[in-house]
XYZ file of C-alpha atoms in Angstrom:
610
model
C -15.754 20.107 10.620
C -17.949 22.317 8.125
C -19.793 20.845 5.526
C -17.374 22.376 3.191
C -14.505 20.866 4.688
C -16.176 17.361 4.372
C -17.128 17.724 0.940
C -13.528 18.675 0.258
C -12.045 16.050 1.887
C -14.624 13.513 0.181
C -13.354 14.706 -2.909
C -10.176 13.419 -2.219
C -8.989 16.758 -1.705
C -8.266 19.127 1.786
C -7.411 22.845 1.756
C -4.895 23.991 4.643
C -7.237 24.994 7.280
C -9.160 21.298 6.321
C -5.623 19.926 7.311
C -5.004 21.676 10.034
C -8.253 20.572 11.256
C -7.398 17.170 10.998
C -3.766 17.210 12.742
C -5.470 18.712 15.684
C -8.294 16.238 15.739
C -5.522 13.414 15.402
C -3.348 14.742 18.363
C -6.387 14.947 20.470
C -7.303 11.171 19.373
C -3.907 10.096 20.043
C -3.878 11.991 23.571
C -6.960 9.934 24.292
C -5.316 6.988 22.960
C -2.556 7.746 25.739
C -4.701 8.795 28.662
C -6.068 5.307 28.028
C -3.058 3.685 28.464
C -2.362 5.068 31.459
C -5.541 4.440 32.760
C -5.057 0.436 32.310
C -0.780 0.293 32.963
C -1.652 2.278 36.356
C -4.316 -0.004 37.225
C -1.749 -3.036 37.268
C 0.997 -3.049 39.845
C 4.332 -4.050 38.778
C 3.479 -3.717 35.285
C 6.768 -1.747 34.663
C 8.782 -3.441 36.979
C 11.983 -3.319 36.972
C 11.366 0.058 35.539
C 9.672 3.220 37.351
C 6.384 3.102 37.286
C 4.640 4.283 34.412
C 2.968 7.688 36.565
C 7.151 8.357 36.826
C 7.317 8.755 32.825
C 4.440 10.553 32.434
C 5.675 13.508 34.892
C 9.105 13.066 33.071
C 7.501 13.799 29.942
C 4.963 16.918 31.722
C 8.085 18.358 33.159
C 9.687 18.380 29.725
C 6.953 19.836 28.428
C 6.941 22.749 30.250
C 10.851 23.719 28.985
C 9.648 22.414 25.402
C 6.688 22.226 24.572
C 7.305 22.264 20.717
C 9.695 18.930 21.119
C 6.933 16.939 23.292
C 3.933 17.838 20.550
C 6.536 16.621 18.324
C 7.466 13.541 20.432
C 3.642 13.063 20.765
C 2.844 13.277 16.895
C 5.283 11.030 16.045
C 3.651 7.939 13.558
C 5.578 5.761 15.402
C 4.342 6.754 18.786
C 0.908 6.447 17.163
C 1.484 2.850 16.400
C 3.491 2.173 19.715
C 0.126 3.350 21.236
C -1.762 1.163 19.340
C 0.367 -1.551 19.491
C 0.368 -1.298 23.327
C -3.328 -1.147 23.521
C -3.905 -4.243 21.553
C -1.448 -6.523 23.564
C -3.247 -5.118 26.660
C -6.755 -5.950 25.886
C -6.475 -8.863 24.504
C -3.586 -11.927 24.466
C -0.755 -11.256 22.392
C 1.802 -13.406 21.431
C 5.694 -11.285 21.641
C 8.927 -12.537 22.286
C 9.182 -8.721 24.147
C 8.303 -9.098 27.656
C 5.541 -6.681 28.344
C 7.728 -4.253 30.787
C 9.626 -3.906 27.570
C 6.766 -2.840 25.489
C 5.506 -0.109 28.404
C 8.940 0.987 28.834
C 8.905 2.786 25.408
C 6.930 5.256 27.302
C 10.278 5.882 29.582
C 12.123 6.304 26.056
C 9.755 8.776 25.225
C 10.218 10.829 28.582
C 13.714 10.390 28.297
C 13.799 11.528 24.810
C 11.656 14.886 25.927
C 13.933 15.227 29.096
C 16.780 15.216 26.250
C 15.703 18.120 24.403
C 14.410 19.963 26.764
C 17.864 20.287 28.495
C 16.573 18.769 31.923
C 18.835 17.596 34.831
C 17.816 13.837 34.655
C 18.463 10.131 35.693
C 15.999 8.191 34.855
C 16.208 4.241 33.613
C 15.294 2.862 30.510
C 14.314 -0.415 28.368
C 17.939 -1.550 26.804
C 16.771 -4.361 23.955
C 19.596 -6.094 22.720
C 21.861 -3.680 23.882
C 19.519 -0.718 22.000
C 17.760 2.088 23.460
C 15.564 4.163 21.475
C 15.118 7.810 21.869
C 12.467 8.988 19.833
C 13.110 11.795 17.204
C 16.523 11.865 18.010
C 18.669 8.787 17.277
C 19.328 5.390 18.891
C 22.251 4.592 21.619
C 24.564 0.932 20.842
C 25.694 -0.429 23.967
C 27.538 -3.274 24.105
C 25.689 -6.291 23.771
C 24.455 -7.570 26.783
C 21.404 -9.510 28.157
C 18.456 -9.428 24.999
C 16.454 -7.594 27.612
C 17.781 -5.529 30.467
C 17.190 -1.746 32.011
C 20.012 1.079 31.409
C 20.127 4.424 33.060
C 19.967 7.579 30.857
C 21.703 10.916 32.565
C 21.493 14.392 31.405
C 23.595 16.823 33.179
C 24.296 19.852 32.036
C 23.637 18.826 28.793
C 26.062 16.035 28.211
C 23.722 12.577 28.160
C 25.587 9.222 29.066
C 24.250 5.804 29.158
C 25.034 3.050 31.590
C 23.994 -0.698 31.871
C 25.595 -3.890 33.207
C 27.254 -4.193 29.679
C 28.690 -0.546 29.723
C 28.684 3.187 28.949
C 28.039 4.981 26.120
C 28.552 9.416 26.235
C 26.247 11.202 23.891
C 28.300 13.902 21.613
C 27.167 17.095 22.390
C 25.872 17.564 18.960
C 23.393 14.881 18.888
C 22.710 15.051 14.845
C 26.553 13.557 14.584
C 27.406 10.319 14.763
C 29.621 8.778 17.593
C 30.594 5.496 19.423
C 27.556 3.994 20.323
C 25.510 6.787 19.066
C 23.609 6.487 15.858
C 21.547 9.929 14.998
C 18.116 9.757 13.046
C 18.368 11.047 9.437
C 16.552 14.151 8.922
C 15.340 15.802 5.941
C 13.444 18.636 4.226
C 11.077 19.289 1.736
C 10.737 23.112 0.367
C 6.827 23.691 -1.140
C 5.818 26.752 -2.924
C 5.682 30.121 -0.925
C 9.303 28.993 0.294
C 7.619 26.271 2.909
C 10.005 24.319 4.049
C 8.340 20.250 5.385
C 10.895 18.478 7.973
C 10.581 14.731 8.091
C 11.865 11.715 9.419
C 13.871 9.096 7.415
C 13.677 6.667 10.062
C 15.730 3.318 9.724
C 16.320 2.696 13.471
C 12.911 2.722 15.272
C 11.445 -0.908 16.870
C 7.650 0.411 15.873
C 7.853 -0.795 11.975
C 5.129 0.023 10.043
C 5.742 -3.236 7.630
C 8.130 -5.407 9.708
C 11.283 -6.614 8.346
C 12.029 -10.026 7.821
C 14.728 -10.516 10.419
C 12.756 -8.228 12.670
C 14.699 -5.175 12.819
C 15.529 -2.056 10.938
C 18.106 -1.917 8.125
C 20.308 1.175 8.924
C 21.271 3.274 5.806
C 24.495 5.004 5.338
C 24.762 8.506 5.198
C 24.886 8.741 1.535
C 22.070 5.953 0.929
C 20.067 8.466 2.926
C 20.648 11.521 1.437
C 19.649 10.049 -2.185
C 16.307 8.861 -0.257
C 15.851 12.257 0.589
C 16.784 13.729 -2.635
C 14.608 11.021 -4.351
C 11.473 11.927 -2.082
C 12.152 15.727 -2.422
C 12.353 15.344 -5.808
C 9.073 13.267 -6.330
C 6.818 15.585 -3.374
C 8.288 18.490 -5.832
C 6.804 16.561 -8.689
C 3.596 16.066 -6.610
C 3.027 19.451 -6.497
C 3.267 21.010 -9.669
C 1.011 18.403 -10.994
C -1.751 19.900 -8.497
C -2.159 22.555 -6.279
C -3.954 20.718 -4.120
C -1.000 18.743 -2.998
C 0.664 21.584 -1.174
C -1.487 21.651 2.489
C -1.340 17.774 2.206
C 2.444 17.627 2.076
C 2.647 20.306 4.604
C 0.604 19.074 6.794
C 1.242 15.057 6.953
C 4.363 14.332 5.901
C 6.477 13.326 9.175
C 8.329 10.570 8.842
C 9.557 7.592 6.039
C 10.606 4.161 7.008
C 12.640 2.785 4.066
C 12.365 -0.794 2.945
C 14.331 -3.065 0.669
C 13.857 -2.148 -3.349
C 11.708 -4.185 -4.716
C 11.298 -4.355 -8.745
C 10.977 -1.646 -11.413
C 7.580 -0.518 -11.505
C 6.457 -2.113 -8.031
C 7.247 0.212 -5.498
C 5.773 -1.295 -2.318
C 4.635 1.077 0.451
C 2.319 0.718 3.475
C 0.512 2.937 6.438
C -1.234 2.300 9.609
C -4.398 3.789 10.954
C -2.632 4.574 14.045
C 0.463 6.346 12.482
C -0.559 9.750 10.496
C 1.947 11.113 8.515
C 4.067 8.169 8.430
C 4.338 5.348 6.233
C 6.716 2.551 4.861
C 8.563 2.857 1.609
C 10.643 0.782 -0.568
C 12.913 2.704 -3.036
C 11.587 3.988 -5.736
C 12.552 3.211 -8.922
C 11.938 6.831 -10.475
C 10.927 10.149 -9.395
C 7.827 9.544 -11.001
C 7.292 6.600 -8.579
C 8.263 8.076 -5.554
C 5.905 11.159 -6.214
C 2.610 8.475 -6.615
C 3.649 6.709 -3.986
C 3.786 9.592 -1.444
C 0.511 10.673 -2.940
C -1.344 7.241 -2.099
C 0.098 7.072 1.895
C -0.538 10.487 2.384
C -4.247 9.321 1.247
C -4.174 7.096 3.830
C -3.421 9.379 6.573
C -6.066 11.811 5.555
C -8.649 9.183 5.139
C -7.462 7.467 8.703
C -7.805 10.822 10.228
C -11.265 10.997 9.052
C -12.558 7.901 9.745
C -11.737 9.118 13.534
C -13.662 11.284 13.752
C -16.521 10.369 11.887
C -17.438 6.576 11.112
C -17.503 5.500 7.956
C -19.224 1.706 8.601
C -21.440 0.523 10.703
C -20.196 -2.719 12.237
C -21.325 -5.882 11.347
C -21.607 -9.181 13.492
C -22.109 -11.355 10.555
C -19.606 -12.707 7.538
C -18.154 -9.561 5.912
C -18.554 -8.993 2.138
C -15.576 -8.875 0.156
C -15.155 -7.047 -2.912
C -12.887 -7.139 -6.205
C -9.924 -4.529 -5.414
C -7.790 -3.368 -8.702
C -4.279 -2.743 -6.602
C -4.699 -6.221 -4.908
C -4.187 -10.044 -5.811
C -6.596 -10.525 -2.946
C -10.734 -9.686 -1.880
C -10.794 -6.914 0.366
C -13.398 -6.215 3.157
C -15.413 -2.684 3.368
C -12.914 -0.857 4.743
C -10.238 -2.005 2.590
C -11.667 -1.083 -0.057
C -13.020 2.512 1.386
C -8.988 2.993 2.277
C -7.962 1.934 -1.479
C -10.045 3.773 -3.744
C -9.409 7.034 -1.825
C -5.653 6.397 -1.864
C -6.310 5.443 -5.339
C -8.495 8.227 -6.282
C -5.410 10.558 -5.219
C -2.741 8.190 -7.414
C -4.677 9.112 -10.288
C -5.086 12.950 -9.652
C -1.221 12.687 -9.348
C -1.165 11.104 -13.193
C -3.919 13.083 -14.507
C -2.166 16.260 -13.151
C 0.952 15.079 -15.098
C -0.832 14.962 -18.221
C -2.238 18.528 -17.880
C 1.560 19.504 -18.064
C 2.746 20.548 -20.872
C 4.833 17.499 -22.933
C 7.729 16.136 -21.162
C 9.170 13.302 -20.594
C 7.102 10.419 -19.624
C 4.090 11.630 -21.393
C 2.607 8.468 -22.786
C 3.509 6.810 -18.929
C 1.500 9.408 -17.068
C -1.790 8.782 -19.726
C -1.559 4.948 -19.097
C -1.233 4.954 -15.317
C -4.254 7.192 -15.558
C -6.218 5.646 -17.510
C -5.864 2.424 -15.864
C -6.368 3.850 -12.458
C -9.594 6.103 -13.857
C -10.961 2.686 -15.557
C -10.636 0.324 -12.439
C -11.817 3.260 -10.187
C -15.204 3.236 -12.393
C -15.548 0.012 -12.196
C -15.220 -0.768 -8.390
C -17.197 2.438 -6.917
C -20.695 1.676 -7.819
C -20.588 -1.498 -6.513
C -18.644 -0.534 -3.026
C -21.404 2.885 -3.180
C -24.694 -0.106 -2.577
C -22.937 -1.679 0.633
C -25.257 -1.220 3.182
C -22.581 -1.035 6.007
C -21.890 1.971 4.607
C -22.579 5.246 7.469
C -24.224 8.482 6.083
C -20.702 9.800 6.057
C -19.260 7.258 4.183
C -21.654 7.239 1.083
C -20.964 10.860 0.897
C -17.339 10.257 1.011
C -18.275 7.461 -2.148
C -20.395 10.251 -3.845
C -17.477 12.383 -4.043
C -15.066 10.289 -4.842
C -17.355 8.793 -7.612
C -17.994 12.869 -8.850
C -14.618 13.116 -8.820
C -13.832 9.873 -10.876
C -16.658 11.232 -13.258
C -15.493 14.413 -13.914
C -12.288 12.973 -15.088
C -14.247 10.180 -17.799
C -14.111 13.032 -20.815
C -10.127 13.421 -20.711
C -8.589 12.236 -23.646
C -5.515 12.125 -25.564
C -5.306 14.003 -28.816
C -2.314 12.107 -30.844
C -2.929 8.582 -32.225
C 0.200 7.069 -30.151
C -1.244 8.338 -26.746
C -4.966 7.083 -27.865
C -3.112 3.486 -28.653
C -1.562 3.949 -24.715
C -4.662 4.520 -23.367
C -6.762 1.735 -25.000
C -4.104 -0.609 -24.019
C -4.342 0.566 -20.794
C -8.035 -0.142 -20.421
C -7.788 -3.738 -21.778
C -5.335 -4.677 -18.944
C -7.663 -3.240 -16.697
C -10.353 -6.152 -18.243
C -6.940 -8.503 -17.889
C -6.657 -8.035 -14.227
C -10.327 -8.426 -13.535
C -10.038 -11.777 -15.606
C -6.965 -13.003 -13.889
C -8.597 -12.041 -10.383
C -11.303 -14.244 -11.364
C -9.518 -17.098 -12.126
C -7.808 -16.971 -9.064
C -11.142 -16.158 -6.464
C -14.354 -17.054 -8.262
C -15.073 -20.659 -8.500
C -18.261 -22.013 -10.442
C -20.610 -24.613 -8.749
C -18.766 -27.993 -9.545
C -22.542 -29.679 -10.443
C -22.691 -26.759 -13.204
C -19.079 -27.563 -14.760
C -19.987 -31.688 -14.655
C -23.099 -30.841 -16.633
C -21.326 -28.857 -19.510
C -19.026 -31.413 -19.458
C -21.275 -33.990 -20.713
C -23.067 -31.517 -23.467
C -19.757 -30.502 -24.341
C -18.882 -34.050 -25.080
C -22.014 -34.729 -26.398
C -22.180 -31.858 -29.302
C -25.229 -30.398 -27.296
C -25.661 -26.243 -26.549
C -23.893 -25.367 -22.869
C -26.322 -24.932 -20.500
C -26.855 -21.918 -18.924
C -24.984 -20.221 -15.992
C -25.016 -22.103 -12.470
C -23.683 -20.638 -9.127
C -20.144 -19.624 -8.414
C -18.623 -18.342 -4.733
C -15.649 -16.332 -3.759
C -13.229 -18.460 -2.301
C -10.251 -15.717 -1.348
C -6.574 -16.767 -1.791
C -3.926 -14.511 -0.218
C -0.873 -15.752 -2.092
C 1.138 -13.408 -3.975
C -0.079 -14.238 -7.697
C 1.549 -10.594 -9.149
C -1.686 -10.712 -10.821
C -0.112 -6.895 -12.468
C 2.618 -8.719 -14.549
C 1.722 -8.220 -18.112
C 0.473 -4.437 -16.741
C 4.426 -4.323 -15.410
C 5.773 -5.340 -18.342
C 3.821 -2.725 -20.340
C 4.907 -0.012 -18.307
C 8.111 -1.204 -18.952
C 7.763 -1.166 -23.016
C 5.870 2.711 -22.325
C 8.568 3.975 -20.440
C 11.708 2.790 -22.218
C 10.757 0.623 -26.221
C 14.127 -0.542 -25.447
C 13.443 -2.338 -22.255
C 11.656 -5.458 -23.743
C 14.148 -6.209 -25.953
C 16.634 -6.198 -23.000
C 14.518 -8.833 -21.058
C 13.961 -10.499 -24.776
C 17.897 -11.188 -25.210
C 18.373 -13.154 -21.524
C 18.301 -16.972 -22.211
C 15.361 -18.136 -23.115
C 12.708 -19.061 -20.203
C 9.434 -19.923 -18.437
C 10.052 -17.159 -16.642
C 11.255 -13.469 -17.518
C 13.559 -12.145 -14.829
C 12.693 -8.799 -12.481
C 9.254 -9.518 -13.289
C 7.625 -11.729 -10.772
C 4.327 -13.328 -12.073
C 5.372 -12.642 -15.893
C 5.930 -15.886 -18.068
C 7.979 -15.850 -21.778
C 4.214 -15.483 -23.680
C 3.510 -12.575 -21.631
C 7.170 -10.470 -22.681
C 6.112 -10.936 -26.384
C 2.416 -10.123 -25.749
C 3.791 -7.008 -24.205
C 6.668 -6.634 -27.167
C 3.804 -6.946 -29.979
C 4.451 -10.125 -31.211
C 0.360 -11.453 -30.004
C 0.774 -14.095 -32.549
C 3.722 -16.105 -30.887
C 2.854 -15.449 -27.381
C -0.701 -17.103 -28.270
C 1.057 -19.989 -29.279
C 2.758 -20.368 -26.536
C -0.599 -19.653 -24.357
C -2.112 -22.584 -26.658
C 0.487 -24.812 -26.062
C 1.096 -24.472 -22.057
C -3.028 -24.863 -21.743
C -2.951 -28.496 -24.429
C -0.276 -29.975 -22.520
C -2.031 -29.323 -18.707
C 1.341 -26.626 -17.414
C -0.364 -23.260 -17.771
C -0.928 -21.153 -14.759
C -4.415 -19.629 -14.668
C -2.955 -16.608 -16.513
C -2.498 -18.196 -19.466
C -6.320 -17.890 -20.281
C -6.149 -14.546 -19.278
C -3.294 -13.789 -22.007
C -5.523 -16.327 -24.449
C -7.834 -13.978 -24.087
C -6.448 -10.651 -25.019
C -4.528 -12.228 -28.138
C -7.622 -13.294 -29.105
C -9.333 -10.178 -29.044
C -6.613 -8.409 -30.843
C -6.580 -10.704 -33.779
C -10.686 -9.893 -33.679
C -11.442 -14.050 -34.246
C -13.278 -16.277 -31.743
C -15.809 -13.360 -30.354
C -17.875 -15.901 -28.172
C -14.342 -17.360 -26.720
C -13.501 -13.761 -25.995
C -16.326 -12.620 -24.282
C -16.536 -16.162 -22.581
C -13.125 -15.594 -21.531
C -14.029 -11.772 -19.987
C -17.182 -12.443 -18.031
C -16.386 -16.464 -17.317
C -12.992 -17.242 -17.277
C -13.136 -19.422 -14.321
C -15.726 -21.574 -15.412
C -13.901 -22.156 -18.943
C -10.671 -23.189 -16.669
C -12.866 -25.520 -14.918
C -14.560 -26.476 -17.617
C -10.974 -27.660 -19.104
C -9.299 -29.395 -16.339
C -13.242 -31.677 -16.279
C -13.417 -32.565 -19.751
C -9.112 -33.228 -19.388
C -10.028 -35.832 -16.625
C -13.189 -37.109 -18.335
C -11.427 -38.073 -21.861
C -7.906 -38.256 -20.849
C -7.479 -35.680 -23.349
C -7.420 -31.701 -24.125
C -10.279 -30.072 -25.690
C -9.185 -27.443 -28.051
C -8.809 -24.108 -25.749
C -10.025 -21.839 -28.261
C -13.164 -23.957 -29.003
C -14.189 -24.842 -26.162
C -14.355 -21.035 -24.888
C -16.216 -20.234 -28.185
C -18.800 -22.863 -26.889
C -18.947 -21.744 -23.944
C -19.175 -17.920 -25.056
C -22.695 -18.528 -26.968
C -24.554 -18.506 -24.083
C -25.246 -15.061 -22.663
C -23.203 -15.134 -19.216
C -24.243 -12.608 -16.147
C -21.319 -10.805 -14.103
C -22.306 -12.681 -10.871
């Protein structure tokens, strides 16, 4: 890789010969990957038994090759073979618990063979893994026999181009045109993108495949009707069109990674959930999106992934460490992050917000004032979180580059601005929930030293000036807190003044519905009323109920009526320790001190950011 290329790619960016570069680096890591594989399944006897041996497959799969080679590469590229591979490796280096027998797991190598042997046309018999009366043939479709034993082996036929099935629990006849469905037969959905220059992307919409890239809960793979899928395929050529046109630089990414989508469930307006693997380029997991607009930032941020996974391949990014590793504040997470969680979200997040600031270059449409928040949330938290990840000193030489151009490329976004009053209001309320999660993370992680909170106890009880700062640790929770509510709930109110008032006519509640995390002070923070959701902040913190983000949303009322500085800045830099401070002086007295006054107190000392 040039030094050009590099510094493209550390940009968060990639021309098409950059790309191109990386697929063939990636299929060379994942024939190693393979190679390795065989290496250790060829060094146990038996491993496959009662399949073939695994040297059988593999000259399956080399005589397909030679018929078609383009259907093996493909077979080869596949995501899902990628994290089938990696899977495989895992369980055979080191103990694994599975409830699939290990035969099983190798024997997705035969479904591969078969698979090539299929569309290359061969004269075959060869068996294969039947789980739960399933057989998998990659990039073509699954075969339904009748259920039978939970594992067993089947025999797959080709002759003369007809393919039949046959296990103890029965037979099953391919139709000749294997995209149809048929008794027993269930084809993989397929599906297009067309780029400028007429380019036309094929991909996967895969809802049948064991390999998940974000498991579902019952453990298997939710098949979509034809019709579900097609308006998952409109929805993602739709939002990769989107993509796009909001930056050129889009086009050899698409083109290049996008292979294959594994829907999930829908999850909540404004909370599309998506995932990737390391070991599975050009694939990821997606949930359905609940707008274009949605579906076009999510495919932005996997696609990140993939790039940055392909690049950390070749080149390592940290060195490894044998002590405790460091974890850092990360804006898209309720959670710390390690290193390399954080490397993989601010370069997925780096390319989120080129998506948004590419939609505010357009000219206006609809969604304007959207596009400016999510990017000015996204460039704010980005800021904030580089120059801290840029001084870890796990970091390789090639992965403070990649930080330096990631941070130049932050930078050289910090002058944008919106010209109308509405759109400056937009973006200034997006950078105070930016502060808001940052608080609210706080709360959550950062815990003061308990000696520290006992002694402003007493001065607080006392009349006496706090005393200054002690010690606080990290102590990382991995619940789901939806720690984004109030930002959700905004986006709602940007996107549609109408929705708020919706949510504001249901019965009234703790809790607002379709908005995990969000309580009833929250919806009228985000509806404008600051002086009634305070209240209700006030009077869930007096009687002991409030959930930690209640002095989060004390906080920003507070700052918007412009009284109580100290308690406001106390709040920002020391939530936590005014929490703590609370619940001490609640078990001390029997009573509540006054929230407000006891985090102007508090504020009048100078507190650090440790």
């Amino acid at each position: 890789m040039t030094a050009r290329q590099l510094d493209g790619l550390s940009r968060g960016e990639g021309d098409a010969e950059t790309l191109a570069g990386l697929v063939r680096s990636e299929r060379s890591h994942r024939l190693l990957a393979l190679d390795l594989v065989m290496d250790v399944l060829t060094a146990r006897d038996g491993v496959a038994a009662p399949l073939p041996a695994p040297e059988r497959a593999w000259s399956l799969l080399a005589a397909a090759q030679r018929y078609a080679p383009e259907a093996v590469q493909e077979l080869l590229d596949l995501p899902e073979t990628g994290l089938w591979v990696g899977q495989l490796l895992n369980r055979l280096y080191r103990p694994v618990t599975s409830e699939l027998p290990l035969w099983a797991d190798v024997g997705h190598l035969h479904c591969l063979a078969a698979a090539a042997a299929v569309r290359a046309g061969l004269d075959f018999t060869f068996p294969v893994p039947c789980i739960s009366g399933r057989i998998d043939l990659p990039t073509l479709g699954q075969i339904r026999l009748p259920q039978g034993a939970l594992e067993e082996t089947a025999v797959l036929a080709g002759r003369g181009g007809l393919v039949t099935a046959t296990s103890l629990s029965g037979v099953v006849r391919l139709p000749t045109a294997l995209h149809r469905s048929a008794p027993g037969w269930r084809p993989l959905h397929r599906a297009e993108v067309r780029l400028p220059g007429d380019m036309k992307v094929g991909f996967i919409l895969d809802d049948l495949s064991r390999h998940r890239i974000a498991p579902q809960p019952n453990g298997a793979a939710q098949r979509m009707a034809p019709k579900t899928a097609e308006e998952l395929a409109a929805l993602l050529r739709t939002g990769c069109d989107l993509l796009v046109k909001s930056d050129a630089v889009w086009i050899p990414t698409v083109a290049a990674l996008l292979r294959s989508v594994q829907p999930m469930r829908a999850h909540e307006a404004f909370r599309v959930r998506s995932a990737s693997s390391d070991h599975a380029m050009g694939g990821f997991a997606l949930s359905w999106p609940d707008s274009e607009l949605a579906c076009a930032a999510a495919v932005a941020h996997e696609l990140q992934h993939s790039k940055l996974s392909a690049l950390a391949h070749l080149f390592p990014l940290l060195e490894e460490s044998a002590g405790p590793q460091q974890l850092f504040y990360a804006p898209w997470r309720d959670d710390p992050r390690p290193l390399r969680g954080m490397l993989q979200g601010i370069y997925a997040f780096t390319g989120v917000t080129r998506f948004w600031w590419g939609r505010t270059r357009l000219p206006h449409g609809e969604y304007e004032q959207l596009a400016w928040f999510e990017f000015a949330l996204w460039r704010d938290q980005l800021a904030h979180v580089l120059p801290t990840v840029r001084e870890a000193p796990e970091l390789t030489e090639t992965g403070r580059r990649l930080l330096e151009g990631l941070s130049s490329t932050v930078a050289g976004w910090s002058a944008d601005a919106p010209r109308d009053g509405a759109t400056r209001a937009v973006v200034r309320l997006a950078e105070r929930l930016a502060v808001d999660h940052r608080v609210l993370w706080r709360l959550h992680h950062v815990r003061p030293c308990p000696s520290h909170v006992k002694r402003l106890a007493t001065a607080w009880l006392d009349g006496a000036e706090p005393v200054l700062p002690g010690r606080r640790s990290l102590r990382a929770e991995h619940a789901l807190w939806h720690l984004d509510a109030r930002a959700v709930l905004t986006r709602m109110a940007v996107a549609d003044p109408m929705a708020l008032d919706k949510l504001r006519n249901l019965p009234d509640g703790e809790e607002v519905p379709g908005v995990t995390g969000a309580m009833r002070a929250d919806l009228l923070w985000a509806a404008g009323e600051s002086s009634a959701a305070e209240q209700r902040y006030l009077r869930s913190l007096v009687a002991g109920t409030a959930p930690p983000s209640a002095w989060a949303g004390l906080r920003l009322t507070l700052e918007e009526s412009g009284r109580a500085p100290h308690a406001v800045h106390a709040l920002s830099s020391v939530p936590e320790l005014v929490s703590a401070l609370a619940d001490r002086v609640r078990r001390r007295t029997g009573t509540p001190a006054d929230p407000v006054e006891l985090a102007q107190w508090v504020g009048q000392r100078p507190a650090d950011e440790g």
